[in-house]
XYZ file of C-alpha atoms in Angstrom:
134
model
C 0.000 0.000 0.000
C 3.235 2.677 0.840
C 4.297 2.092 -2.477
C 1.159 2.428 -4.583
C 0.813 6.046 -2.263
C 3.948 6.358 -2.971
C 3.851 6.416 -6.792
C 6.563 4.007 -6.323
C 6.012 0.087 -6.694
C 8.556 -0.173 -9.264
C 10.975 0.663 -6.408
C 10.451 -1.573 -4.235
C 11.738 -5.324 -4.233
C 10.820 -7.930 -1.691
C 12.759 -11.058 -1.156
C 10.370 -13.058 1.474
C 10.852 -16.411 3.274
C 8.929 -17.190 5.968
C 9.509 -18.591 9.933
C 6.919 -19.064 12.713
C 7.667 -15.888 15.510
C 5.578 -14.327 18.265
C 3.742 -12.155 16.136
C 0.903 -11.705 14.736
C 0.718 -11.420 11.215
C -1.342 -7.953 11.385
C 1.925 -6.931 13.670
C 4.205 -8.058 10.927
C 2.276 -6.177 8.684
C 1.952 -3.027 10.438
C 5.594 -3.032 11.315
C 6.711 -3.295 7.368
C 4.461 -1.691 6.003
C 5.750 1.540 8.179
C 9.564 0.659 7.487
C 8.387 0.499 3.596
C 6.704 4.191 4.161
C 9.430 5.518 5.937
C 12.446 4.410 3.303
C 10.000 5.896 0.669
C 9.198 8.688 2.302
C 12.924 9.721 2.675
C 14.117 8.272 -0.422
C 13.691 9.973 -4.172
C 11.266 8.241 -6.598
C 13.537 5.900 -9.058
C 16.010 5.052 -5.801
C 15.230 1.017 -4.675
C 13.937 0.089 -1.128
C 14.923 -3.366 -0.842
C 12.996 -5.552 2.163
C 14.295 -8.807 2.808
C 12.862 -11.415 5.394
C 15.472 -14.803 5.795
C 15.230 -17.614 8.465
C 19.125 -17.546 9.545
C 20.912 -19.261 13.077
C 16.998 -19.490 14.723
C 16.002 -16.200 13.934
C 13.932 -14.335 11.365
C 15.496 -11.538 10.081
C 13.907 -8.676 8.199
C 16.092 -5.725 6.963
C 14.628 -2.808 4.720
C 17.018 -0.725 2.867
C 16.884 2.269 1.365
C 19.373 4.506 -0.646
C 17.685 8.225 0.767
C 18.843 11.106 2.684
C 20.217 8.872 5.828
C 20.467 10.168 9.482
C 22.905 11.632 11.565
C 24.716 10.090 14.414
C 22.967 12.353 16.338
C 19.180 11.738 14.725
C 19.743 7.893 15.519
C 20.812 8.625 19.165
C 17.620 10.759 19.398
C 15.863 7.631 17.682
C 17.727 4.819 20.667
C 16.653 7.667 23.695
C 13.179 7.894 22.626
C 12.042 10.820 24.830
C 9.444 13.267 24.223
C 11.141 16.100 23.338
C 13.717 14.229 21.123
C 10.820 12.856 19.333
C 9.555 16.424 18.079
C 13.291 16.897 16.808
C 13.948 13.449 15.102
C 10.555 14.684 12.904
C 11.304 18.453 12.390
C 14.715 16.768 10.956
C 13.453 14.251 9.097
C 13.506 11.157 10.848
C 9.695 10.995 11.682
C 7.950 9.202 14.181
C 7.484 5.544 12.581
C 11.007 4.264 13.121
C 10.385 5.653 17.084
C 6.810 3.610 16.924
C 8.649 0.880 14.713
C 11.454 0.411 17.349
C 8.661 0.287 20.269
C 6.892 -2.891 18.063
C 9.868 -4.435 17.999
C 10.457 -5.037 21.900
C 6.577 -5.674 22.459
C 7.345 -8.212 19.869
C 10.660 -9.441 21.896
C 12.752 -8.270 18.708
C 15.802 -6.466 18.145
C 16.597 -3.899 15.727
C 19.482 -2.385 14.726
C 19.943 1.172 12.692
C 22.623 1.493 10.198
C 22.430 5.073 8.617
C 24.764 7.169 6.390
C 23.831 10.962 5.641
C 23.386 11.246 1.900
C 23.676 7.616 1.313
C 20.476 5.702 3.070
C 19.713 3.426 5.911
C 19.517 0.225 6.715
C 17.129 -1.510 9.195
C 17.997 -4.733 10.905
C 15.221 -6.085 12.661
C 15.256 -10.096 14.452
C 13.104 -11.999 16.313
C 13.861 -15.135 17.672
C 12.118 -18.466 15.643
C 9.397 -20.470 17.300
C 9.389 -23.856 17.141
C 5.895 -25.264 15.086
């Protein structure tokens, strides 16, 4: 749905494989489909967002990558603190509130997540959660 608001579908490939976690799937929905809407929000139509969900050493891992604007070092310390006030300044500099939201998901979930970001270059979002067994 992000990329069809977007104007963007050609943009964006998935590369999907499956593993049973604590999640719903309307969680696991929710949760991409805001990591999708942020890497096209801050990316420039024509640039890829690549999401990719692998099975690997009992955990599922999901990263979303984008080749946008990026985030400073200080942005993504803003992003780890998660206060208030810190909030209003990740969004007046263009980090938004979803990856704040996003990162609370995770936990409830009993994820991790991991931010890799370069200004100028893009981001990269590492997210885990441990497997399940069937």
């Amino acid at each position: 749905a992000s990329a069809a608001r977007h104007k963007r579908a050609a943009d964006v490939t998935l590369d999907l494989a499956g593993a049973r976690i604590r999640a719903s799937a309307a969680d696991l929905a929710a949760l991409a489909e805001e990591l999708v809407d942020n890497a096209l929000s801050y990316s420039a139509p024509g640039t890829p967002v690549r999401v990719r969900a692998r099975p690997d050493s009992g955990l599922l891992r999901l990263t979303v990558v984008d080749l946008g604007q990026g985030m400073t070092l200080k942005q993504q310390q803003q992003l780890d603190s998660g206060s208030k006030d810190e909030k209003k300044s990740d969004e007046s500099q263009g980090v938004g509130l979803g990856l704040t939201l996003v990162r609370k998901l995770v936990h409830v979930l009993g994820g991790e997540i991991r931010l890799e970001s370069e200004v100028g270059k893009g981001t990269t979002i590492h997210i885990s959660f441990p497997i399940v067994a069937a």
